């Protein structure tokens, strides 16, 4: 049902054209761009590795139908799938694919721009933890991963920053950073400027972010942060509690990514490849969420 809904409701033509334009006239891929792009999405809908995707495509007619594989075409092998992933990065779709999908969702009114929720979650590196000194010196196997601390525990890897609309919990933007990146420094990059109000946790309560919100005419829903020179009043704490009730809805997205898409550890090395992974997971999440929204509307 989910695959049928996606095939019916979503047009991938613009993304296909972006990728196809990167091939020279004499160097067309052995497998059609549209097929490979849908294979990427299929992988993240069902948590398939490259070898698993190849095997499942051979065995399941529903998967062949979804990726639009013609009867005379061979199933793409794992090497072709892997190489296409690099092609997506080279044409910039590791950052822009989610936006191309969301433009369609916005046109149909599924993304509501009134309320935006912002948060981040830590994701472990795909490599074994190096010595802290080696990581600081850039001599670790994964040069873009880094150490940070959360709840007095050491953590090594990346941080996934997400913004979503408050009504349907559809992901509007998703950005990967190294783990030590401070959440407050990413708000202006992850939060859509067309929002009416933005809710985020205390880490985003900075002068720079408050100025950015005022400059864009966005109401401030960021939880107020206490410091040694700033004491919260009873009213501040009451407001923080109300804001938390709204902001915590974004936790459903992270719960889905970690439980159903197994996004507790990144699969690749480096920011670009892991940005593509996060983007594809966000696209897959939005597509499944769209199918759920349509199902509820038909009920």
Rosetta silent file (secondary structure, phi, psi, omega in degrees, C-alpha in Angstrom):
SEQUENCE: XXXXXXXXXXXXXXXXXXXXXXXXXXXXXXXXXXXXXXXXXXXXXXXXXXXXXXXXXXXXXXXXXXXXXXXXXXXXXXXXXXXXXXXXXXXXXXXXXXXXXXXXXXXXXXXXXXXXXXXXXXXXXXXXXXXXXXXXXXXXXXXXXXXXXXXXXXXXXXXXXXXXXXXXXXXXXXXXXXXXXXXXXXXXXXXXXXXXXXXXXXXXXXXXXXXXXXXXXXXXXXXXXXXXXXXXXXXXXXXXXXXXXXXXXXXXXXXXXXXXXXXXXXXXXXXXXXXXXXXXXXXXXXXXXXXXXXXXXXX
SCORE:     score description
SCORE:     0.000 S_00000001
   1 L     0.000  -43.247 -178.885    0.000    0.000    0.000 S_00000001
   2 H   -62.571  -44.917 -179.493    2.779    2.438    0.913 S_00000001
   3 H   -64.359  -39.159  178.390    4.611    1.817   -2.355 S_00000001
   4 H   -63.930  -41.636  179.449    1.398    2.206   -4.346 S_00000001
   5 H   -63.837  -45.236  179.887    0.626    5.510   -2.630 S_00000001
   6 H   -62.073  -46.099 -179.270    4.126    6.863   -3.253 S_00000001
   7 H   -61.055  -34.047 -177.480    4.067    5.810   -6.907 S_00000001
   8 H   -80.536  -37.407 -169.336    0.688    7.483   -7.361 S_00000001
   9 H   -96.385  -21.331 -170.368    1.270   10.693   -5.404 S_00000001
  10 L  -117.206  134.634  178.712    4.936   11.622   -5.948 S_00000001
  11 L  -108.030  118.559 -178.349    6.694   12.709   -9.142 S_00000001
  12 L   -98.071   12.918 -173.521   10.468   12.133   -9.183 S_00000001
  13 H   -58.667  -45.396 -176.637   11.011   13.639  -12.635 S_00000001
  14 H   -63.213  -39.349  177.793   12.870   16.772  -11.484 S_00000001
  15 H   -67.241  -40.855  178.867   15.308   14.720   -9.402 S_00000001
  16 H   -61.216  -42.089 -179.181   15.838   12.277  -12.269 S_00000001
  17 H   -65.391  -36.998  177.869   16.607   15.133  -14.647 S_00000001
  18 H   -60.498  -43.913 -178.621   19.144   16.593  -12.217 S_00000001
  19 H   -72.760  -44.690 -177.648   21.055   13.314  -12.097 S_00000001
  20 H   -58.886  -32.023 -178.758   20.696   12.521  -15.803 S_00000001
  21 L   -67.965  -16.721 -178.793   22.254   15.895  -16.682 S_00000001
  22 L   -83.770  -10.446  178.718   25.511   14.851  -15.018 S_00000001
  23 L   -90.396  142.174  174.892   26.098   12.047  -17.541 S_00000001
  24 L   -75.929  155.469 -177.904   27.828   12.751  -20.832 S_00000001
  25 L   -54.458  -33.038 -178.781   25.890   11.799  -24.007 S_00000001
  26 L   -94.057    5.277 -175.670   28.204    8.856  -24.595 S_00000001
  27 L  -126.823   41.698  178.469   28.293    7.766  -20.963 S_00000001
  28 L   -64.435  147.404 -178.096   24.746    6.916  -20.027 S_00000001
  29 L   -68.470  155.121  178.435   24.386    4.536  -17.092 S_00000001
  30 L   -65.776  -26.583  179.219   23.763    0.826  -17.638 S_00000001
  31 L  -119.293  142.062 -177.420   20.614    1.216  -15.537 S_00000001
  32 L   -60.561  143.810 -178.958   18.074    4.024  -15.894 S_00000001
  33 H   -57.850  -43.433 -178.423   18.377    6.929  -13.465 S_00000001
  34 H   -60.542  -37.909  178.249   14.723    6.647  -12.405 S_00000001
  35 H   -65.126  -48.614 -176.686   15.167    3.006  -11.445 S_00000001
  36 H   -66.184  -36.866  178.339   18.295    3.673   -9.369 S_00000001
  37 H   -63.565  -42.344  179.058   16.767    6.695   -7.636 S_00000001
  38 H   -70.153  -29.200  174.627   13.768    4.639   -6.551 S_00000001
  39 H   -63.049  -41.233  177.588   16.105    1.866   -5.391 S_00000001
  40 H   -57.416  -45.333 -179.446   17.739    4.421   -3.058 S_00000001
  41 H   -67.482  -41.382  178.464   14.342    5.291   -1.603 S_00000001
  42 H   -58.848  -40.169  179.914   13.352    1.631   -1.366 S_00000001
  43 H   -58.505  -42.332 -176.080   16.487    0.900    0.650 S_00000001
  44 H   -84.831  -18.890  172.471   15.577    3.432    3.295 S_00000001
  45 H   -70.653  -33.216 -173.043   11.904    2.498    3.377 S_00000001
  46 H  -122.513    8.571  176.359   12.825   -1.082    4.256 S_00000001
  47 L    64.252   46.515 -175.633   16.332   -0.844    5.718 S_00000001
  48 L  -102.234  134.610  170.839   18.096   -2.701    2.898 S_00000001
  49 L   -75.708  174.675  179.304   21.834   -2.809    2.273 S_00000001
  50 H   -61.187  -47.600  177.072   23.105   -2.757   -1.315 S_00000001
  51 H   -62.414  -38.837  179.181   23.342   -6.591   -1.553 S_00000001
  52 H   -66.072  -38.829  178.501   19.930   -6.971    0.096 S_00000001
  53 H   -61.856  -42.612  178.608   18.390   -4.457   -2.321 S_00000001
  54 H   -61.475  -45.799 -178.272   19.717   -6.443   -5.279 S_00000001
  55 H   -67.941  -41.651 -179.218   18.367   -9.731   -3.914 S_00000001
  56 H   -66.890  -35.979  177.625   14.960   -8.302   -2.916 S_00000001
  57 H   -65.501  -34.634  178.245   14.509   -6.714   -6.340 S_00000001
  58 H   -69.458  -30.583 -171.335   15.102  -10.079   -7.964 S_00000001
  59 H   -97.047  -24.185 -170.522   12.562  -11.779   -5.698 S_00000001
  60 L  -116.113  118.074  179.606    9.726   -9.264   -5.243 S_00000001
  61 H   -65.785  -33.114 -179.814    7.494   -8.112   -8.086 S_00000001
  62 H   -64.423  -35.554  177.433    6.115   -5.264   -5.957 S_00000001
  63 H   -70.428  -41.057  178.078    9.626   -3.819   -5.641 S_00000001
  64 H   -61.870  -39.752  179.448   10.237   -4.178   -9.390 S_00000001
  65 H   -66.197  -41.816 -178.596    6.959   -2.391  -10.068 S_00000001
  66 H   -64.048  -43.859 -178.254    7.806    0.433   -7.669 S_00000001
  67 L   -79.925   -2.648  178.046   11.235    1.126   -9.175 S_00000001
  68 L    63.820   44.200  177.558    9.631    0.874  -12.652 S_00000001
  69 L   -82.041  120.268  178.515   11.936   -1.894  -13.846 S_00000001
  70 L   -71.818  157.906 -176.138   10.900   -3.080  -17.316 S_00000001
  71 L   -62.931  -28.498 -178.846   10.691   -6.792  -18.026 S_00000001
  72 L   -87.584   -4.781 -177.034   13.677   -6.630  -20.403 S_00000001
  73 L   -92.226  144.276  176.528   15.883   -4.746  -17.906 S_00000001
  74 L   -81.119  147.894  175.026   18.354   -6.419  -15.562 S_00000001
  75 L   -66.338  130.854  179.314   18.135   -5.801  -11.829 S_00000001
  76 L   -61.874  136.232  179.983   20.883   -3.310  -10.855 S_00000001
  77 L   -84.527  171.898 -173.573   23.710   -5.017   -8.964 S_00000001
  78 H   -64.340  -31.127  178.275   25.152   -3.777   -5.697 S_00000001
  79 H   -67.012  -42.179  178.083   28.141   -2.122   -7.397 S_00000001
  80 H   -63.467  -41.427  178.662   25.863   -0.075   -9.659 S_00000001
  81 H   -62.402  -44.470 -179.637   23.775    0.968   -6.654 S_00000001
  82 H   -62.828  -43.659  179.868   26.893    2.019   -4.737 S_00000001
  83 H   -66.383  -34.519  179.085   28.257    4.067   -7.641 S_00000001
  84 H   -66.231  -32.169  177.809   24.911    5.816   -8.129 S_00000001
  85 H   -59.839  -42.461  177.279   25.051    6.976   -4.518 S_00000001
  86 H   -66.085  -34.730  177.733   28.241    8.893   -5.318 S_00000001
  87 H   -62.350  -39.561  178.097   26.541   10.325   -8.409 S_00000001
  88 H   -61.799  -38.389  178.184   23.775   11.786   -6.213 S_00000001
  89 H   -67.143  -42.892 -177.362   26.420   13.550   -4.121 S_00000001
  90 H   -62.810  -30.272  179.643   28.206   14.915   -7.185 S_00000001
  91 L   -98.612   10.874  172.294   25.017   16.575   -8.458 S_00000001
  92 L    82.816    4.568 -177.734   24.111   18.003   -5.048 S_00000001
  93 H   -75.197  -10.817  174.759   21.048   15.872   -4.341 S_00000001
  94 H   -65.616  -19.414  177.490   22.506   14.759   -1.015 S_00000001
  95 H  -108.668  -24.822 -167.918   21.408   18.205    0.185 S_00000001
  96 H  -111.801   -8.326 -176.842   18.508   19.066   -2.141 S_00000001
  97 H   -62.106  -40.501  179.590   16.485   15.888   -2.705 S_00000001
  98 H   -62.366  -39.550  178.797   14.314   16.497    0.363 S_00000001
  99 H   -64.265  -36.893  178.394   13.518   20.010   -0.849 S_00000001
 100 H   -64.666  -40.465  176.771   12.419   18.707   -4.255 S_00000001
 101 H   -67.766  -45.413 -175.305    9.997   16.306   -2.579 S_00000001
 102 H   -65.394  -26.980  176.708    8.750   18.872   -0.072 S_00000001
 103 H   -60.181  -36.898  177.510    7.909   21.344   -2.856 S_00000001
 104 H   -71.542  -39.891 -179.968    5.265   18.859   -3.995 S_00000001
 105 H   -66.113  -36.729  178.584    3.998   18.306   -0.454 S_00000001
 106 H   -66.709  -42.178  179.813    3.706   22.062    0.097 S_00000001
 107 H   -58.601  -33.597 -178.344    1.732   22.548   -3.128 S_00000001
 108 L   -92.995    3.484  174.419   -0.806   20.015   -1.923 S_00000001
 109 L    81.179   14.088 -179.940   -1.063   21.524    1.548 S_00000001
 110 L   -79.572  -32.072  175.994    0.509   18.658    3.486 S_00000001
 111 L   -94.387  117.963 -179.114    3.295   20.809    4.929 S_00000001
 112 L  -102.141  124.138 -169.946    1.812   23.521    7.125 S_00000001
 113 L   -89.624    3.904 -175.594    4.223   26.408    7.689 S_00000001
 114 L   -65.835  -54.652 -175.115    2.676   27.918   10.788 S_00000001
 115 E  -114.063  129.955  175.481    4.587   25.975   13.471 S_00000001
 116 E  -120.466  134.709  178.999    8.114   24.597   13.056 S_00000001
 117 E  -109.652  139.035 -177.527    9.791   22.245   15.531 S_00000001
 118 E  -130.594  136.414  176.405   13.587   21.951   15.741 S_00000001
 119 E  -163.156  175.545  179.523   15.757   19.388   17.500 S_00000001
 120 E  -143.891  157.745  177.039   18.847   17.194   17.071 S_00000001
 121 E  -140.337  150.159  179.701   19.971   13.678   17.942 S_00000001
 122 E   -86.276  141.562  179.049   23.363   11.995   18.197 S_00000001
 123 E  -131.499  128.370 -175.627   24.278    9.192   15.789 S_00000001
 124 E   -68.127  153.793  174.929   27.334    7.000   16.315 S_00000001
 125 L   -68.569  157.512  177.616   30.189    6.782   13.834 S_00000001
 126 L   -79.267   -7.650 -178.106   30.453    3.727   11.605 S_00000001
 127 L  -111.408  158.065  177.239   33.994    3.150   12.897 S_00000001
 128 L   -61.490  144.839 -178.529   35.388    2.015   16.219 S_00000001
 129 L   -59.565  127.437  175.079   36.139    4.839   18.621 S_00000001
 130 L   -84.959  174.275  170.957   39.684    6.141   18.163 S_00000001
 131 L   -63.121  142.781 -176.749   41.862    7.605   20.893 S_00000001
 132 H   -58.387  -37.665 -179.710   40.644   11.103   21.757 S_00000001
 133 H   -65.551  -38.821  178.025   44.036   12.589   20.882 S_00000001
 134 H   -65.716  -38.430  178.813   43.967   10.950   17.434 S_00000001
 135 H   -65.268  -43.121  179.819   40.462   12.318   16.818 S_00000001
 136 H   -65.730  -32.126 -178.203   41.500   15.845   17.780 S_00000001
 137 L   -84.656   -2.684 -179.820   44.554   15.630   15.506 S_00000001
 138 L    76.397   23.217 -178.818   42.455   14.450   12.543 S_00000001
 139 L  -103.840   10.658  179.624   44.147   11.043   12.407 S_00000001
 140 L   -80.259  155.629  178.414   40.986    8.991   13.044 S_00000001
 141 L   -56.259  -35.350  178.245   39.532    6.733   10.288 S_00000001
 142 L  -110.045   95.217 -172.562   36.473    9.008   10.140 S_00000001
 143 L   -66.271  -24.268 -177.117   37.902   12.523   10.042 S_00000001
 144 L   -89.241  -13.155  176.232   34.498   14.263   10.194 S_00000001
 145 L   -79.256  158.511 -179.594   33.273   12.435   13.299 S_00000001
 146 E  -153.108  168.440  178.238   34.097   13.878   16.728 S_00000001
 147 E   -90.403  147.029  169.715   33.697   13.383   20.447 S_00000001
 148 E  -151.026  178.214  178.746   31.104   15.074   22.616 S_00000001
 149 E  -127.579  141.394  175.345   29.414   14.416   25.957 S_00000001
 150 E  -143.429  129.586 -176.710   25.764   13.893   26.794 S_00000001
 151 L    52.039   42.256  178.256   24.388   13.052   30.234 S_00000001
 152 L    61.939   22.426  176.109   28.010   12.774   31.427 S_00000001
 153 E  -119.130  141.717  178.896   28.726   10.045   28.877 S_00000001
 154 E   -76.377  141.952 -178.289   31.276   10.187   26.085 S_00000001
 155 E  -140.267  139.299 -179.203   29.923    9.907   22.543 S_00000001
 156 E  -127.325  123.247  178.802   31.732    9.660   19.195 S_00000001
 157 E   156.937 -129.520 -172.938   30.087   10.323   15.867 S_00000001
 158 E  -129.721  174.011  175.619   27.702   12.812   14.289 S_00000001
 159 E  -131.243  127.927  178.747   24.650   14.919   15.075 S_00000001
 160 E  -100.247  117.170  179.987   21.477   14.909   12.953 S_00000001
 161 E  -100.438  131.871 -175.364   19.590   18.238   13.056 S_00000001
 162 E  -134.518  141.168  167.220   15.939   18.169   11.962 S_00000001
 163 E  -122.192  145.618 -179.132   13.118   20.668   11.572 S_00000001
 164 E  -140.894  160.454  173.641    9.515   19.625   11.003 S_00000001
 165 E   -78.460  148.050 -172.798    6.101   21.189   10.614 S_00000001
 166 L   -78.481  -17.488 -175.432    4.082   21.079   13.794 S_00000001
 167 L   -86.676  -50.010 -176.118    0.813   19.817   12.324 S_00000001
 168 L  -107.649   -2.486 -177.778    1.755   16.715   10.337 S_00000001
 169 L    54.638   42.692  171.936    5.315   16.182   11.634 S_00000001
 170 L   -90.292  136.942 -177.913    6.763   16.114    8.127 S_00000001
 171 E   -71.822  125.516  178.717   10.505   16.795    7.989 S_00000001
 172 E   -94.855  -33.376  177.649   11.214   20.157    6.385 S_00000001
 173 E  -152.292  149.939  179.413   15.012   20.090    6.615 S_00000001
 174 E  -145.916  122.561 -175.884   17.661   17.637    7.806 S_00000001
 175 E  -130.976  134.423  176.694   21.349   18.467    8.234 S_00000001
 176 E   -96.873  143.203  174.560   24.205   16.305    9.489 S_00000001
 177 E  -141.293  170.276  173.131   27.093   17.789   11.461 S_00000001
 178 E   -67.743  156.962 -170.475   29.971   16.517   13.532 S_00000001
 179 L   -62.813  -31.141 -175.701   28.937   15.534   17.064 S_00000001
 180 L   -81.053   -3.130  178.320   30.588   18.485   18.802 S_00000001
 181 L   -60.781  129.089 -179.597   28.620   21.024   16.741 S_00000001
 182 L   -75.580  131.022 -176.162   26.596   23.227   19.094 S_00000001
 183 H   -54.611  -40.875 -175.960   22.859   23.010   18.397 S_00000001
 184 H   -62.428  -23.914 -178.737   22.363   26.753   18.651 S_00000001
 185 H   -79.414  -10.507 -174.789   24.745   27.395   15.761 S_00000001
 186 L  -103.080  -13.407 -172.827   22.617   25.339   13.350 S_00000001
 187 H   -52.303  -48.438 -176.598   19.163   26.840   13.968 S_00000001
 188 H   -66.045  -20.455  179.548   19.340   29.436   11.172 S_00000001
 189 H   -89.706  -24.396 -173.678   20.409   26.711    8.707 S_00000001
 190 H  -103.325  -24.863 -175.722   17.784   24.150    9.668 S_00000001
 191 L   -91.551  124.862  178.521   14.719   26.289   10.465 S_00000001
 192 L   -64.621  134.047 -177.574   12.652   27.520    7.464 S_00000001
 193 L   -74.488   -6.153  179.212   12.403   31.307    7.393 S_00000001
 194 L   -93.491   11.772  179.136    8.750   31.119    6.284 S_00000001
 195 L   -76.763  154.356  174.832    7.618   29.803    9.695 S_00000001
 196 L   -89.472  -36.265  178.134    5.291   31.790   11.939 S_00000001
 197 E  -147.247  141.802 -179.649    6.708   30.383   15.181 S_00000001
 198 E  -121.623  129.128  176.614    9.696   28.133   15.908 S_00000001
 199 E  -108.665  131.188  178.703    9.999   25.841   18.928 S_00000001
 200 E  -151.239  167.868 -177.518   13.413   24.555   19.988 S_00000001
 201 L   -82.704 -177.838 -170.871   15.199   23.510   23.176 S_00000001
 202 H   -64.259  -25.003 -179.329   17.366   25.664   25.454 S_00000001
 203 H   -61.991  -22.593 -179.020   20.551   25.086   23.464 S_00000001
 204 H   -91.847    1.519 -178.725   19.117   27.375   20.768 S_00000001
 205 L   -83.623   79.807  179.394   18.424   30.241   23.182 S_00000001
 206 L  -124.816  161.111  177.911   21.223   32.559   22.011 S_00000001
 207 H   -60.295  -40.784 -178.630   21.395   36.261   21.146 S_00000001
 208 H   -63.264  -41.183 -179.416   22.184   35.416   17.530 S_00000001
 209 H   -71.657  -38.014  177.657   19.141   33.159   17.186 S_00000001
 210 H   -64.472  -38.269  177.706   16.809   35.619   18.875 S_00000001
 211 H   -66.828  -39.170  179.286   18.045   38.326   16.481 S_00000001
 212 H   -63.954  -41.347  178.141   17.543   35.982   13.502 S_00000001
 213 H   -62.683  -44.667  179.357   13.948   35.282   14.569 S_00000001
 214 H   -63.175  -42.223 -178.215   13.196   39.005   14.947 S_00000001
 215 H   -62.180  -29.401 -178.509   14.755   39.801   11.556 S_00000001
 216 L  -101.290    6.337  178.019   12.466   37.262    9.865 S_00000001
 217 L    65.851   33.686 -177.503    9.345   38.179   11.822 S_00000001
 218 L  -104.517  132.166  177.225    9.132   34.741   13.473 S_00000001
 219 E   -67.930  143.720 -174.990    7.673   34.320   16.955 S_00000001
 220 E   -90.386  110.950  175.697   10.115   32.890   19.482 S_00000001
 221 E  -109.999   17.149 -179.137    9.105   29.479   20.876 S_00000001
 222 E   -75.262  135.897  177.470   12.604   28.569   22.092 S_00000001
 223 L   -61.949  135.532 -178.192   12.795   27.415   25.704 S_00000001
 224 L   -75.418  136.649 -175.925   14.442   30.080   27.839 S_00000001
 225 L   -99.428  138.194  176.785   17.847   29.125   29.207 S_00000001
 226 L   -91.500  143.805  176.738   18.982   29.771   32.751 S_00000001
 227 E  -142.432  176.839 -175.775   22.548   30.937   33.424 S_00000001
 228 L   -64.304  -24.422  178.613   24.561   32.238   36.359 S_00000001
 229 L  -106.340    2.952  179.420   23.511   35.794   35.465 S_00000001
 230 E  -128.049  113.476  178.630   19.988   34.876   34.274 S_00000001
 231 L  -103.116  128.573  178.810   17.455   33.568   36.782 S_00000001
 232 L   -77.961  136.347  175.526   14.221   32.126   35.457 S_00000001
 233 L   -83.601  172.053  176.484   11.022   33.424   37.000 S_00000001
 234 H   -61.058  -35.838  178.098    8.029   31.245   37.797 S_00000001
 235 H   -66.903  -39.871  177.339    6.411   32.593   34.631 S_00000001
 236 H   -59.861  -44.742 -178.838    9.492   31.632   32.597 S_00000001
 237 H   -66.261  -37.018  177.745    9.322   28.066   33.906 S_00000001
 238 H   -65.389  -42.935  178.283    5.606   27.883   33.170 S_00000001
 239 H   -64.639  -40.053  178.141    6.223   29.114   29.604 S_00000001
 240 H   -60.545  -39.642  179.652    9.045   26.604   29.170 S_00000001
 241 H   -65.580  -40.993  178.305    6.734   23.799   30.177 S_00000001
 242 H   -64.983  -42.384  178.899    4.099   24.902   27.660 S_00000001
 243 H   -65.005  -37.191 -179.917    6.713   25.173   24.906 S_00000001
 244 H   -62.812  -36.395  179.668    8.077   21.721   25.769 S_00000001
 245 H   -62.968  -32.893  177.829    4.636   20.177   25.251 S_00000001
 246 H   -79.153  -48.815 -173.856    4.649   21.510   21.689 S_00000001
 247 H   -63.839  -32.220 -172.963    8.323   20.866   20.894 S_00000001
 248 H   -67.429  -11.328  177.463    8.364   17.260   22.102 S_00000001
 249 H   -61.973  -25.049 -179.741    6.217   16.170   19.144 S_00000001
 250 H   -69.526  -17.592  178.909    9.398   16.097   17.046 S_00000001
 251 H   -62.517  -24.147  177.148   10.614   13.187   19.185 S_00000001
 252 H   -61.829  -35.538  179.941    8.245   10.971   17.162 S_00000001
 253 H   -66.409  -47.976 -179.802   10.451   11.567   14.141 S_00000001
 254 H   -65.391  -35.658  177.156   13.639   10.552   15.930 S_00000001
 255 H   -61.779  -41.711  178.682   11.878    7.528   17.420 S_00000001
 256 H   -65.964  -45.868 -178.915   10.878    6.428   13.908 S_00000001
 257 H   -59.912  -39.283 -175.178   14.353    7.007   12.479 S_00000001
 258 H   -83.592  -36.708 -177.038   16.010    4.998   15.237 S_00000001
 259 H   -82.551  -47.835 -172.825   13.499    2.195   15.660 S_00000001
 260 L   -94.888  -28.039  177.951   12.288    1.569   12.113 S_00000001
 261 L  -106.335    5.042  174.182   15.185    2.907   10.056 S_00000001
 262 L    54.362   41.125 -175.375   17.861    1.750   12.539 S_00000001
 263 L   -93.870   62.336  173.769   19.469    5.169   12.540 S_00000001
 264 L  -104.285  -18.704  179.717   21.585    4.830   15.667 S_00000001
 265 E  -139.765  133.735  177.479   24.827    4.519   13.715 S_00000001
 266 L   -69.730  159.199 -176.949   25.774    6.127   10.405 S_00000001
 267 L   -96.167  -22.758 -168.702   26.704    3.772    7.571 S_00000001
 268 L  -123.095  177.413  174.386   29.443    5.780    5.832 S_00000001
 269 L  -100.646  140.022  172.707   32.542    7.921    6.353 S_00000001
 270 L    90.126  156.083 -175.966   32.454   11.693    5.990 S_00000001
 271 H   -67.815  -40.795 -175.468   29.840   14.424    6.069 S_00000001
 272 H   -63.667  -49.663 -179.088   28.791   14.245    2.396 S_00000001
 273 H   -65.681  -38.041  179.886   27.967   10.525    2.340 S_00000001
 274 H   -76.580  -24.237  171.350   26.267   10.689    5.714 S_00000001
 275 H   -67.039  -40.536  177.095   24.297   13.766    4.644 S_00000001
 276 H   -62.001  -42.043  178.990   22.974   11.727    1.728 S_00000001
 277 H   -61.212  -46.067  179.317   22.012    8.930    4.115 S_00000001
 278 H   -64.099  -41.675  179.088   20.157   11.356    6.397 S_00000001
 279 H   -60.471  -45.454 -179.976   18.458   13.028    3.416 S_00000001
 280 H   -65.928  -36.423  177.019   17.252    9.683    2.057 S_00000001
 281 H   -66.695  -38.753  177.300   15.994    8.650    5.485 S_00000001
 282 H   -65.622  -41.390  176.981   14.113   11.956    5.760 S_00000001
 283 H   -62.027  -46.662  179.869   12.616   11.434    2.291 S_00000001
 284 H   -61.961  -41.250  178.176   11.594    7.874    3.191 S_00000001
 285 H   -61.680  -47.611 -178.948   10.071    9.082    6.466 S_00000001
 286 H   -62.330  -36.885  179.325    8.065   11.820    4.716 S_00000001
 287 H   -66.803  -42.140  177.222    6.810    9.364    2.096 S_00000001
 288 H   -66.703  -38.453  178.997    5.624    6.919    4.757 S_00000001
 289 H   -65.624  -39.573  177.628    4.088    9.798    6.710 S_00000001
 290 H   -60.382  -44.344  178.795    2.310   10.990    3.544 S_00000001
 291 H   -60.351  -39.600  178.407    0.852    7.516    3.056 S_00000001
 292 H   -66.462  -41.078  178.747   -0.367    7.578    6.662 S_00000001
 293 H   -62.072  -44.876 -179.085   -1.946   11.030    6.284 S_00000001
 294 H   -65.811  -36.721  178.958   -3.800    9.975    3.132 S_00000001
 295 H   -64.056  -42.636  179.447   -4.998    6.785    4.818 S_00000001
 296 H   -66.063  -35.427 -178.950   -6.427    8.775    7.750 S_00000001
 297 H   -70.479  -31.346  178.517   -8.163   11.205    5.391 S_00000001
 298 H   -78.115  -21.427 -176.277   -9.834    8.326    3.531 S_00000001
 299 L   -69.605    0.000    0.000  -11.006    6.683    6.762 S_00000001
